[in-house]
PDB file of C-alpha atoms in Angstrom:
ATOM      1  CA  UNK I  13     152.213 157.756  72.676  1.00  0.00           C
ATOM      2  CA  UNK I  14     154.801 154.773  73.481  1.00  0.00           C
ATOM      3  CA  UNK I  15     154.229 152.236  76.118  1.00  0.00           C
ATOM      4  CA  UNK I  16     157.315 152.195  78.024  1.00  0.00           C
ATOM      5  CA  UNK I  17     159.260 148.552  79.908  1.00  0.00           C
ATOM      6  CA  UNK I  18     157.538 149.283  83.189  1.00  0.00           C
ATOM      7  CA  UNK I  19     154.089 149.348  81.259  1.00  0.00           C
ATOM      8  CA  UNK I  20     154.459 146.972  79.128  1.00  0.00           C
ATOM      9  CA  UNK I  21     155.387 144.305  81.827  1.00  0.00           C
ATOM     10  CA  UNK I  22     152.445 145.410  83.866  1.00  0.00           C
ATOM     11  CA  UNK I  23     150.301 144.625  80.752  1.00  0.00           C
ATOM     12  CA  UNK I  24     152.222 141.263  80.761  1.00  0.00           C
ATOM     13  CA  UNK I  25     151.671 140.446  84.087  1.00  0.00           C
ATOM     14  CA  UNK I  26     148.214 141.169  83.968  1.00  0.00           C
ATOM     15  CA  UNK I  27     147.475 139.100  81.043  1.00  0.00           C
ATOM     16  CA  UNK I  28     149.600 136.041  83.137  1.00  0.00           C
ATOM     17  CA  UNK I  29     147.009 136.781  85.743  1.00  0.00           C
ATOM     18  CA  UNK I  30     144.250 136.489  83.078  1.00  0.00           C
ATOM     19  CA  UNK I  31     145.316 133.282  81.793  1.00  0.00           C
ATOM     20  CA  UNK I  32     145.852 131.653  85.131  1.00  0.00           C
ATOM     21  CA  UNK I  33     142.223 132.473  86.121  1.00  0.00           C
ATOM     22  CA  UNK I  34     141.023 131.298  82.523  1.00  0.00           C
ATOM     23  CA  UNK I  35     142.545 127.951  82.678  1.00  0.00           C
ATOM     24  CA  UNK I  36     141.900 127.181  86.316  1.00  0.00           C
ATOM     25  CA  UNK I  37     138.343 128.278  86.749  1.00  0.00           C
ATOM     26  CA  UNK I  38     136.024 124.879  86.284  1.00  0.00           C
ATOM     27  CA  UNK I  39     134.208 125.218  83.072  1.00  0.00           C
ATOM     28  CA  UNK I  40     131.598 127.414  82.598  1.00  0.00           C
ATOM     29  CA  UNK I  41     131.524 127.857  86.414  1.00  0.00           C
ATOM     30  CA  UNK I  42     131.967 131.612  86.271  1.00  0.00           C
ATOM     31  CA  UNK I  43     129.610 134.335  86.610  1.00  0.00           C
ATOM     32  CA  UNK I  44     126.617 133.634  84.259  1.00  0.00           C
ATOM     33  CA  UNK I  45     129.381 132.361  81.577  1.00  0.00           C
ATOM     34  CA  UNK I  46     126.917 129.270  81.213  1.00  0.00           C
ATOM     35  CA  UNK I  47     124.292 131.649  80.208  1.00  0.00           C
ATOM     36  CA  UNK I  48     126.388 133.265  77.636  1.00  0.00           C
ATOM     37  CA  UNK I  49     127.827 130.461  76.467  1.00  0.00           C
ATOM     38  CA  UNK I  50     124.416 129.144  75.488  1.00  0.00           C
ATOM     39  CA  UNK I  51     123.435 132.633  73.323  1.00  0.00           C
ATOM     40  CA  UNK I  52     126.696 131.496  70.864  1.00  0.00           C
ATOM     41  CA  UNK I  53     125.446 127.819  71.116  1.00  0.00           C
ATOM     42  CA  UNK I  54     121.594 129.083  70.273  1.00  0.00           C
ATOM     43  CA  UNK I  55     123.010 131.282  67.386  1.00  0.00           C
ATOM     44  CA  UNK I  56     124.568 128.643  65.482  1.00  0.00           C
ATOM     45  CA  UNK I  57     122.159 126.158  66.486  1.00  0.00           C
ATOM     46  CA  UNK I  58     119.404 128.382  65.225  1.00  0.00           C
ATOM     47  CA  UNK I  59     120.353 130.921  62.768  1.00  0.00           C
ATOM     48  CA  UNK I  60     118.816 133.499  64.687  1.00  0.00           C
ATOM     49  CA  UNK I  61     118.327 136.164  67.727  1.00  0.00           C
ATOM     50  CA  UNK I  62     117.094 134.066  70.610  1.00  0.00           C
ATOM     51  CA  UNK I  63     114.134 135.755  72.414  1.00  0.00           C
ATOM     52  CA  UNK I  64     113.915 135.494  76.227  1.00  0.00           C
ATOM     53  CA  UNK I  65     111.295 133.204  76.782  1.00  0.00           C
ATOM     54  CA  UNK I  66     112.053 131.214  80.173  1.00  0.00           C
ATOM     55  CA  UNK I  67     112.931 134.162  82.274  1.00  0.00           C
ATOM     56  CA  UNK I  68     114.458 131.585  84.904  1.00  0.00           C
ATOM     57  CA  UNK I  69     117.362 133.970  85.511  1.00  0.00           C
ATOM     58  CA  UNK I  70     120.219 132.205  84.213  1.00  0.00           C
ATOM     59  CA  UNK I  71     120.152 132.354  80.488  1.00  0.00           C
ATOM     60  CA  UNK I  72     121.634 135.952  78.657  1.00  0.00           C
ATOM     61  CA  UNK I  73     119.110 136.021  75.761  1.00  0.00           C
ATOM     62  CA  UNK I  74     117.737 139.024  76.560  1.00  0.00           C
ATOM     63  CA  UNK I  75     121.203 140.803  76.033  1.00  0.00           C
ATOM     64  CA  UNK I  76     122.220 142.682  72.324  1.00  0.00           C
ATOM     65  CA  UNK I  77     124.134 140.714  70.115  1.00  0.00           C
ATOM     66  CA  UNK I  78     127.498 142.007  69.154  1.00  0.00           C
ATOM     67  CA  UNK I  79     129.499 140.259  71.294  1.00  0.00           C
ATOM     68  CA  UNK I  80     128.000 136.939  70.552  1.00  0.00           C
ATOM     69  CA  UNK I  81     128.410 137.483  67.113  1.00  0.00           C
ATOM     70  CA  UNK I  82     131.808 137.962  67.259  1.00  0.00           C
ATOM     71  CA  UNK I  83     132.275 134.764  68.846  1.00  0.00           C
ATOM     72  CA  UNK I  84     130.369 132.659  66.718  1.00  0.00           C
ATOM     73  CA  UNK I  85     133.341 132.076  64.394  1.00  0.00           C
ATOM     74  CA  UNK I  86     135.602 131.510  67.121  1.00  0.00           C
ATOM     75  CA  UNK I  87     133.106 128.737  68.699  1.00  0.00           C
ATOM     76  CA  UNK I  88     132.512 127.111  65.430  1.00  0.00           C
ATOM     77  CA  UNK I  89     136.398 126.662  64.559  1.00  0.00           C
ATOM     78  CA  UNK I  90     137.114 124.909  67.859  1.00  0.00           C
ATOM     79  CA  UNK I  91     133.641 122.887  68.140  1.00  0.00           C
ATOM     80  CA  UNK I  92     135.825 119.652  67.015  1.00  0.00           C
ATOM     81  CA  UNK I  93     137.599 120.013  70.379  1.00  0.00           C
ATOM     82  CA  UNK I  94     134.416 119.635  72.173  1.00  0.00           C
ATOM     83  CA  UNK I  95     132.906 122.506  74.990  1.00  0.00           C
ATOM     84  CA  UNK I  96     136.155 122.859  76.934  1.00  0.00           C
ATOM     85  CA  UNK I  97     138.014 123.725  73.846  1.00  0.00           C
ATOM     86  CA  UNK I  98     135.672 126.116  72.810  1.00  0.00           C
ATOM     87  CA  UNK I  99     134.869 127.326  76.070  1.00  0.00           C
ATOM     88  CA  UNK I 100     138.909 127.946  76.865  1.00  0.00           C
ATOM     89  CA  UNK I 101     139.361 129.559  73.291  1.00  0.00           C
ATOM     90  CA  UNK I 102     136.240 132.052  73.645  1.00  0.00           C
ATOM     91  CA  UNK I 103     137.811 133.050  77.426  1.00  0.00           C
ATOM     92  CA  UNK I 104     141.277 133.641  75.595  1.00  0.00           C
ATOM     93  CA  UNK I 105     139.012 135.513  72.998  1.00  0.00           C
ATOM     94  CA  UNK I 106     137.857 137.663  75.282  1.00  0.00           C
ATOM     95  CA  UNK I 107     141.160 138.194  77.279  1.00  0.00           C
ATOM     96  CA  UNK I 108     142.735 139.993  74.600  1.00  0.00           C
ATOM     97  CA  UNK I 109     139.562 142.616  74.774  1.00  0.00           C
ATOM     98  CA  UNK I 110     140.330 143.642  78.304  1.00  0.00           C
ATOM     99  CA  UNK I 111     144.387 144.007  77.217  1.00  0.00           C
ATOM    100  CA  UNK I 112     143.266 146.214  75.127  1.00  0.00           C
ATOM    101  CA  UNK I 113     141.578 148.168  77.989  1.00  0.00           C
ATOM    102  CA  UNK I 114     144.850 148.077  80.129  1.00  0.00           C
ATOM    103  CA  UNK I 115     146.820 149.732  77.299  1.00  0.00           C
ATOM    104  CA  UNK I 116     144.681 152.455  76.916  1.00  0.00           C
ATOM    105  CA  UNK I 117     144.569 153.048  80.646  1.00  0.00           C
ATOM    106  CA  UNK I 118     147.906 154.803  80.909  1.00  0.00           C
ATOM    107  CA  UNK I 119     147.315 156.782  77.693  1.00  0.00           C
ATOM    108  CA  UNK I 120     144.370 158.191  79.532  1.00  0.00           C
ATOM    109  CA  UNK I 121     145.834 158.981  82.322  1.00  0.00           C
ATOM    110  CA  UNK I 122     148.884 160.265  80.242  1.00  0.00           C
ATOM    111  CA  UNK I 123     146.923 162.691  78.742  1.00  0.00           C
ATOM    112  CA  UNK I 124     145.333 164.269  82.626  1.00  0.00           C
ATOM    113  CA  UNK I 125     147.880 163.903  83.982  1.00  0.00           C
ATOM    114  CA  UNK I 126     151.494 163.848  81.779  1.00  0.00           C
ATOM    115  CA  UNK I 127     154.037 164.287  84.317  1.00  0.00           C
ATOM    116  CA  UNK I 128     152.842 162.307  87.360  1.00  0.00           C
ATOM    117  CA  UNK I 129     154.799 159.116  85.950  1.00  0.00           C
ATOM    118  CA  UNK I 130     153.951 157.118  89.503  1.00  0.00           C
ATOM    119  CA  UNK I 131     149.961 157.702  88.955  1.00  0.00           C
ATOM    120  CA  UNK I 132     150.201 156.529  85.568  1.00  0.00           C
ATOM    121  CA  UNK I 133     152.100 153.198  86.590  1.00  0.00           C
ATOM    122  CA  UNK I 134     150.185 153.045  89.513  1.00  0.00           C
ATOM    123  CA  UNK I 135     146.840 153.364  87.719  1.00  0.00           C
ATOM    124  CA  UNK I 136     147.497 150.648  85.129  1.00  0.00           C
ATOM    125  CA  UNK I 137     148.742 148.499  87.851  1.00  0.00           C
ATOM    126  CA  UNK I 138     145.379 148.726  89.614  1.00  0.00           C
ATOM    127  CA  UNK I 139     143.245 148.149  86.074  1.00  0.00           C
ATOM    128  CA  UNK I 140     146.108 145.048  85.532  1.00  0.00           C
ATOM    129  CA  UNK I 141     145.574 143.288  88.946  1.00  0.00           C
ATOM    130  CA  UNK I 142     142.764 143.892  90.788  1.00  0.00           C
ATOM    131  CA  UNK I 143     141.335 140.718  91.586  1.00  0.00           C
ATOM    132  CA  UNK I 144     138.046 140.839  90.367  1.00  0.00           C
ATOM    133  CA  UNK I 145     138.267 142.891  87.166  1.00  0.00           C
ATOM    134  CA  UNK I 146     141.206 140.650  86.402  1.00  0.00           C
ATOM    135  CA  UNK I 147     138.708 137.342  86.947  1.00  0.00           C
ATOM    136  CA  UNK I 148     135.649 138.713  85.252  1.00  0.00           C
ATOM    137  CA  UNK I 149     138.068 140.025  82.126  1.00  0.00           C
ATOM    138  CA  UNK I 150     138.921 135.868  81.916  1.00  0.00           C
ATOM    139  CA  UNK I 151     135.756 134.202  81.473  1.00  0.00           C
ATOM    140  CA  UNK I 152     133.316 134.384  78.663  1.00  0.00           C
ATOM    141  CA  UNK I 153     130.874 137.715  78.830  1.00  0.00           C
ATOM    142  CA  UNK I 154     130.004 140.681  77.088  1.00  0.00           C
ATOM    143  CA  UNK I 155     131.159 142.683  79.858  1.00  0.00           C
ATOM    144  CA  UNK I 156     135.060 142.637  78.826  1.00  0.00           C
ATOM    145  CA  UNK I 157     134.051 144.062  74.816  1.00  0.00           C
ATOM    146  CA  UNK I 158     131.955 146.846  76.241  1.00  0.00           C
ATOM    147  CA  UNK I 159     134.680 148.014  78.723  1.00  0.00           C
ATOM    148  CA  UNK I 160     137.339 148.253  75.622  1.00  0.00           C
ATOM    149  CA  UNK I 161     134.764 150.318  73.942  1.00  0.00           C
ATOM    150  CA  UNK I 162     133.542 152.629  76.777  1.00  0.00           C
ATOM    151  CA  UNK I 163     137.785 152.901  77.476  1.00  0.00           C
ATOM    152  CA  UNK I 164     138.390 154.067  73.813  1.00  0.00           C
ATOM    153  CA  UNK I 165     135.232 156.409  74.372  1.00  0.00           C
ATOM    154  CA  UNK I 166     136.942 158.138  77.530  1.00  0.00           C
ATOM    155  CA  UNK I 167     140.665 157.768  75.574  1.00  0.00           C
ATOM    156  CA  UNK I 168     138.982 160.093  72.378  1.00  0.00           C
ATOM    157  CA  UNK I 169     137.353 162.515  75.226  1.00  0.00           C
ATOM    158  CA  UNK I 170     140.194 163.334  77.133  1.00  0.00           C
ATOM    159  CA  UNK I 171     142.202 163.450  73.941  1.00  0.00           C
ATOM    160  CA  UNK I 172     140.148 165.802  71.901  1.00  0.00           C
ATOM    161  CA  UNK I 173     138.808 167.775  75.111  1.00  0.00           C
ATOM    162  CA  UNK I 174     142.488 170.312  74.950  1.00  0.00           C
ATOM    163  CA  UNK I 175     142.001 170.997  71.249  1.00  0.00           C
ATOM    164  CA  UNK I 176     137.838 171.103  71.174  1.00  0.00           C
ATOM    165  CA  UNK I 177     135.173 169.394  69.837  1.00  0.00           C
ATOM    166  CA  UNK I 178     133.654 169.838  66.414  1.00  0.00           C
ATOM    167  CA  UNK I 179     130.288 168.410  65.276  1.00  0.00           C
ATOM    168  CA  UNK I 180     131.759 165.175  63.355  1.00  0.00           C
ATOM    169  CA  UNK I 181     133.575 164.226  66.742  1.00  0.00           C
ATOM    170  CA  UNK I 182     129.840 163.896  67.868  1.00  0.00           C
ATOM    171  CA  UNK I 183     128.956 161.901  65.079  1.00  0.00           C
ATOM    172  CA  UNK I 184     131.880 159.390  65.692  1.00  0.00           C
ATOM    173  CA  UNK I 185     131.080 159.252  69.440  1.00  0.00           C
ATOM    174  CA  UNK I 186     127.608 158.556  68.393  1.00  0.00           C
ATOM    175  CA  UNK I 187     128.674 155.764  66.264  1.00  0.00           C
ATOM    176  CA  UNK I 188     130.902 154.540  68.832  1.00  0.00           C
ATOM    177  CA  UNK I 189     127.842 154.618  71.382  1.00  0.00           C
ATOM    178  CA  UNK I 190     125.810 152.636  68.749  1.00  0.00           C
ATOM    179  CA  UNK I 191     128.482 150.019  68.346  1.00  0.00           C
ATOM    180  CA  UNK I 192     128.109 149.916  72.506  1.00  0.00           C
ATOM    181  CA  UNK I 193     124.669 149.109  73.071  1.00  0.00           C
ATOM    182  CA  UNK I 194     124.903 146.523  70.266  1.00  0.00           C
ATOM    183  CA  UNK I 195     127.188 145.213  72.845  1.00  0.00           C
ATOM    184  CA  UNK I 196     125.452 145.549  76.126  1.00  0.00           C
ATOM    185  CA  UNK I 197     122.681 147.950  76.789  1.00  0.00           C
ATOM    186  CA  UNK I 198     124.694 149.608  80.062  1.00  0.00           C
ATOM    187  CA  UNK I 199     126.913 151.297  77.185  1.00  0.00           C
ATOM    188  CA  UNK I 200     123.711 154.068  77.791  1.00  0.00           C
ATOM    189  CA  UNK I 201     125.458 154.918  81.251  1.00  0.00           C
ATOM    190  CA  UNK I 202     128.254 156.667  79.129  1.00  0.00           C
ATOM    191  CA  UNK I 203     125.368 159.536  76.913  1.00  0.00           C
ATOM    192  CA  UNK I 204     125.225 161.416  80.258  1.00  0.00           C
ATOM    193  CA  UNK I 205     129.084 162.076  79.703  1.00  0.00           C
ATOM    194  CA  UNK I 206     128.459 162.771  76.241  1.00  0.00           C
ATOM    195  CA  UNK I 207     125.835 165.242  76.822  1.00  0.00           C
ATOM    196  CA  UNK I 208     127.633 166.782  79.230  1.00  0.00           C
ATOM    197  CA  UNK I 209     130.545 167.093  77.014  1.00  0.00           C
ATOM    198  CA  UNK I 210     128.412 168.813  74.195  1.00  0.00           C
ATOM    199  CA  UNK I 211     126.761 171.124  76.957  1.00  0.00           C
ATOM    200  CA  UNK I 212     129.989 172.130  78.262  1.00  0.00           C
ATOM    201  CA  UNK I 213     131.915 172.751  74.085  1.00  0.00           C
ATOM    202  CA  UNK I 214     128.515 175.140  73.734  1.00  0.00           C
ATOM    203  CA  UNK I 215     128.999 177.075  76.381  1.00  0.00           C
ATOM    204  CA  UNK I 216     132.529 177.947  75.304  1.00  0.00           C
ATOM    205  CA  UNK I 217     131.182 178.691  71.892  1.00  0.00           C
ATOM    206  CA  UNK I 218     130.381 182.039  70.975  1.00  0.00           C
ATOM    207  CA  UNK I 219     127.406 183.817  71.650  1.00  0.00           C
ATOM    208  CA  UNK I 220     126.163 183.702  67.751  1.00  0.00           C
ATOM    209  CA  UNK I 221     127.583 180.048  67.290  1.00  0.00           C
ATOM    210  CA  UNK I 222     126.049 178.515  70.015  1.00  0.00           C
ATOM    211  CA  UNK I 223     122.687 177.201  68.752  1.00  0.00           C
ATOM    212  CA  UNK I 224     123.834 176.018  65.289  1.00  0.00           C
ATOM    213  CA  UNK I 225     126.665 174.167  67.090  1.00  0.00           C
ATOM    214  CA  UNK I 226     124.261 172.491  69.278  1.00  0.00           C
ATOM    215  CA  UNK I 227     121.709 171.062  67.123  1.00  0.00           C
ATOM    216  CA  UNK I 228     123.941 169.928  64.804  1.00  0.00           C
ATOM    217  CA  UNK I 229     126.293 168.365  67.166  1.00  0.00           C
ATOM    218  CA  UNK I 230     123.131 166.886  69.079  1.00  0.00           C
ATOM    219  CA  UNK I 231     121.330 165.457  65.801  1.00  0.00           C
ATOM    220  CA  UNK I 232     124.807 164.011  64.628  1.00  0.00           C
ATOM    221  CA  UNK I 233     125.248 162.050  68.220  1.00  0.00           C
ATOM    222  CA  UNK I 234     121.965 160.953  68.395  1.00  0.00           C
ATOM    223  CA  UNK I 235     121.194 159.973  64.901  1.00  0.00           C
ATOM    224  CA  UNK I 236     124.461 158.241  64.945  1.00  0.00           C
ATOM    225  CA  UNK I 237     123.618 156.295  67.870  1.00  0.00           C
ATOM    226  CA  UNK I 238     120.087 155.276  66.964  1.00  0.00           C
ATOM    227  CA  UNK I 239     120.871 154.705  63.462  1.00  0.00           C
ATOM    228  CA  UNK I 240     123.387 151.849  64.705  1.00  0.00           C
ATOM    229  CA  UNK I 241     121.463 150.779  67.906  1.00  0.00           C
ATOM    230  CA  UNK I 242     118.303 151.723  67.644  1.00  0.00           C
ATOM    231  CA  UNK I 243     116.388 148.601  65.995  1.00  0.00           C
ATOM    232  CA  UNK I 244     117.498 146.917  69.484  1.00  0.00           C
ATOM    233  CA  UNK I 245     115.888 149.380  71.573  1.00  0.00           C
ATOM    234  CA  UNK I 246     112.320 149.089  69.070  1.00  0.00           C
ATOM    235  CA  UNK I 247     112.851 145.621  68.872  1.00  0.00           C
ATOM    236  CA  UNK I 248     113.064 144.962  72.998  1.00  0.00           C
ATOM    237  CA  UNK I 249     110.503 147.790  73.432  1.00  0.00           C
ATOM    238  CA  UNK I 250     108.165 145.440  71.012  1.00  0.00           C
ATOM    239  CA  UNK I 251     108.967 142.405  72.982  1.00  0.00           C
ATOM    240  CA  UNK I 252     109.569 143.049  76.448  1.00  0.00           C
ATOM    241  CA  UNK I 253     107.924 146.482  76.834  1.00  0.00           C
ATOM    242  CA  UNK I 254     110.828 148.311  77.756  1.00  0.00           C
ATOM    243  CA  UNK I 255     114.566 149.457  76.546  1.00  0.00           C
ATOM    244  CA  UNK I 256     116.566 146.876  78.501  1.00  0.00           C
ATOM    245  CA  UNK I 257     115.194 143.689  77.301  1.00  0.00           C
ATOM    246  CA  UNK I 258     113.913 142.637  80.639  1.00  0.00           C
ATOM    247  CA  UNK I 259     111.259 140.246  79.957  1.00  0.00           C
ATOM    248  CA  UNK I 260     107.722 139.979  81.371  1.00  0.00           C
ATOM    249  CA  UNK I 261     108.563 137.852  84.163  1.00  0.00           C
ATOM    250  CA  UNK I 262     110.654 139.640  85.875  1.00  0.00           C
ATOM    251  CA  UNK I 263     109.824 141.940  88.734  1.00  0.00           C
ATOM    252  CA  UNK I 264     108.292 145.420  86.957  1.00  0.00           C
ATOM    253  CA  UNK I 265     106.609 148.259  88.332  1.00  0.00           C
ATOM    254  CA  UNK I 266     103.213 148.303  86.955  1.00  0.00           C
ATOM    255  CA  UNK I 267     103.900 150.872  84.128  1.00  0.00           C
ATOM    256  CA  UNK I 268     106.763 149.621  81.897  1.00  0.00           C
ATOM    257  CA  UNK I 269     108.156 152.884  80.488  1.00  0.00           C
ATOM    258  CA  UNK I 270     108.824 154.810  84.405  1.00  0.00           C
ATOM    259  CA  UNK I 271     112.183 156.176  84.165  1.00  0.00           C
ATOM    260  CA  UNK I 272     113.753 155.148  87.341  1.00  0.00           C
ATOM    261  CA  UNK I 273     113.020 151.450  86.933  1.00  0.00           C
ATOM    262  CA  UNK I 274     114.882 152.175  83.514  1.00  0.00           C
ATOM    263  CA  UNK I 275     118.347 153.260  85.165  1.00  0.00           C
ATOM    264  CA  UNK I 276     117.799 150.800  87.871  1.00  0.00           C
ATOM    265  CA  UNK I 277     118.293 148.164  85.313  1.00  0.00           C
ATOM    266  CA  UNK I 278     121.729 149.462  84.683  1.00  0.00           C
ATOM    267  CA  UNK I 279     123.179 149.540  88.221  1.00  0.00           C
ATOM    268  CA  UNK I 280     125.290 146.594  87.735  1.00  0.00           C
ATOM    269  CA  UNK I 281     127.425 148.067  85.507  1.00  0.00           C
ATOM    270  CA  UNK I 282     128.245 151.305  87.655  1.00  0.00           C
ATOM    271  CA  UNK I 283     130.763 148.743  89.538  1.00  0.00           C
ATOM    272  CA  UNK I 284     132.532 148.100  86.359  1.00  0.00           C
ATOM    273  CA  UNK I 285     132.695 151.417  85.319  1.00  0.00           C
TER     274      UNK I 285
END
């Protein structure tokens, strides 16, 4: 589908509004960007994933490592220009994550609703400008690569939903998922969706088709997923005791694997969502 004038200057505005928050927000001054900042510093500094050791509550080791990865060129290429050169390049980096995200908005909402032409303005409008997306999309986190991802993972739903799901759609949402968690370990909010999307393409099966279609659909997200992410999950399980990464310092309930205390640690990213 075409962007049309009216979206594409709302996507220009809102990446105005991105830029005028990236410049004029003091230096590593925004939300926990100094903590981020320092995982790209510590990987080329050291060749290797930092552990959370100091658990002092300002420093992102504990989080996975795609996005920092990504950035490592990026950081490396400017580090002649000194820490506000990289630090402004790495925020215009990750600018262009969250334009991504605003284009696929009205594609989304294209596709629920395709003739309601003032929701589908108005709804990128609200993804372009709202005041505190539009500020944490300009500074340097992981946040901004994971919400392109999870918006590309609710684009593919909604557009293969009207024609049905087959089992290698599972096994590209399951990569997709992987590719997520390797980003930030929230990206485990969207399986619930998933599963409920497989659950849901069963029941419409028919009665003979239904198990087969299940399993294999099942097996192909999951061993997707896990065969991408899971080596985070073991490794932070081996280190921290738990899924998330949180380290032993933190506040825990007394028995590390209780699955509450497990979806607590994703709250946070509800708000985003």
């Amino acid at each position: 589908m075409r962007l049309d004038k009216v979206l594409w200057f709302i996507i220009v505005l809102g990446l105005g509004l991105r830029l005028l928050f990236c410049f004029f927000t003091p230096l590593l001054r925004g939300p926990d960007e100094f903590g981020h900042f320092s995982y790209i510093q510590y990987l080329v500094e050291h060749k290797q994933l930092p552990v959370d050791i100091y658990q002092d509550g300002w420093r992102e080791y504990f989080q996975p490592p795609l996005y920092y990865l990504i950035c490592v060129p990026a950081f490396i290429l400017f580090s002649p220009w000194g820490v506000k050169g990289q630090v402004i390049t790495l925020r215009i980096f990750t600018i262009f994550f969250t334009i991504g995200v605003i284009a696929l908005t009205p594609h989304i909402i294209r596709v629920l609703f395709p003739k309601d032409r003032s929701f589908i303005y108005g709804g990128t409008a609200f993804v372009a400008f709202h005041p505190f997306f539009a500020r944490n999309n300009s500074l340097i986190n992981n946040d901004n690569l994971l919400n392109l991802l999870f918006s590309f993972l609710l684009f593919y739903l909604v557009k293969r939903e009207k024609h049905g799901f087959q089992p290698r759609d599972f096994l590209f949402l399951g990569l997709l998922g992987g590719i997520g968690v390797l980003t930030k370990t929230s990206m485990l909010l969207a399986f619930p969706l998933l599963f409920l999307t497989l659950g849901w393409e069963t029941v419409k099966r028919e009665s003979g088709l239904k198990t087969t279609y299940f399993i294999k659909s099942f097996f192909l997200l999951m061993g997707a997923a896990f065969a991408i992410a899971g080596f985070w999950l073991f490794r932070n399980y081996c280190l921290y005791h738990n899924l998330m990464g949180i380290g032993p310092n933190w506040s825990m309930p007394p028995h590390p694997f209780i699955w509450y205390y497990q979806m607590a640690t994703l709250k946070h990213m509800f708000v985003t969502f």
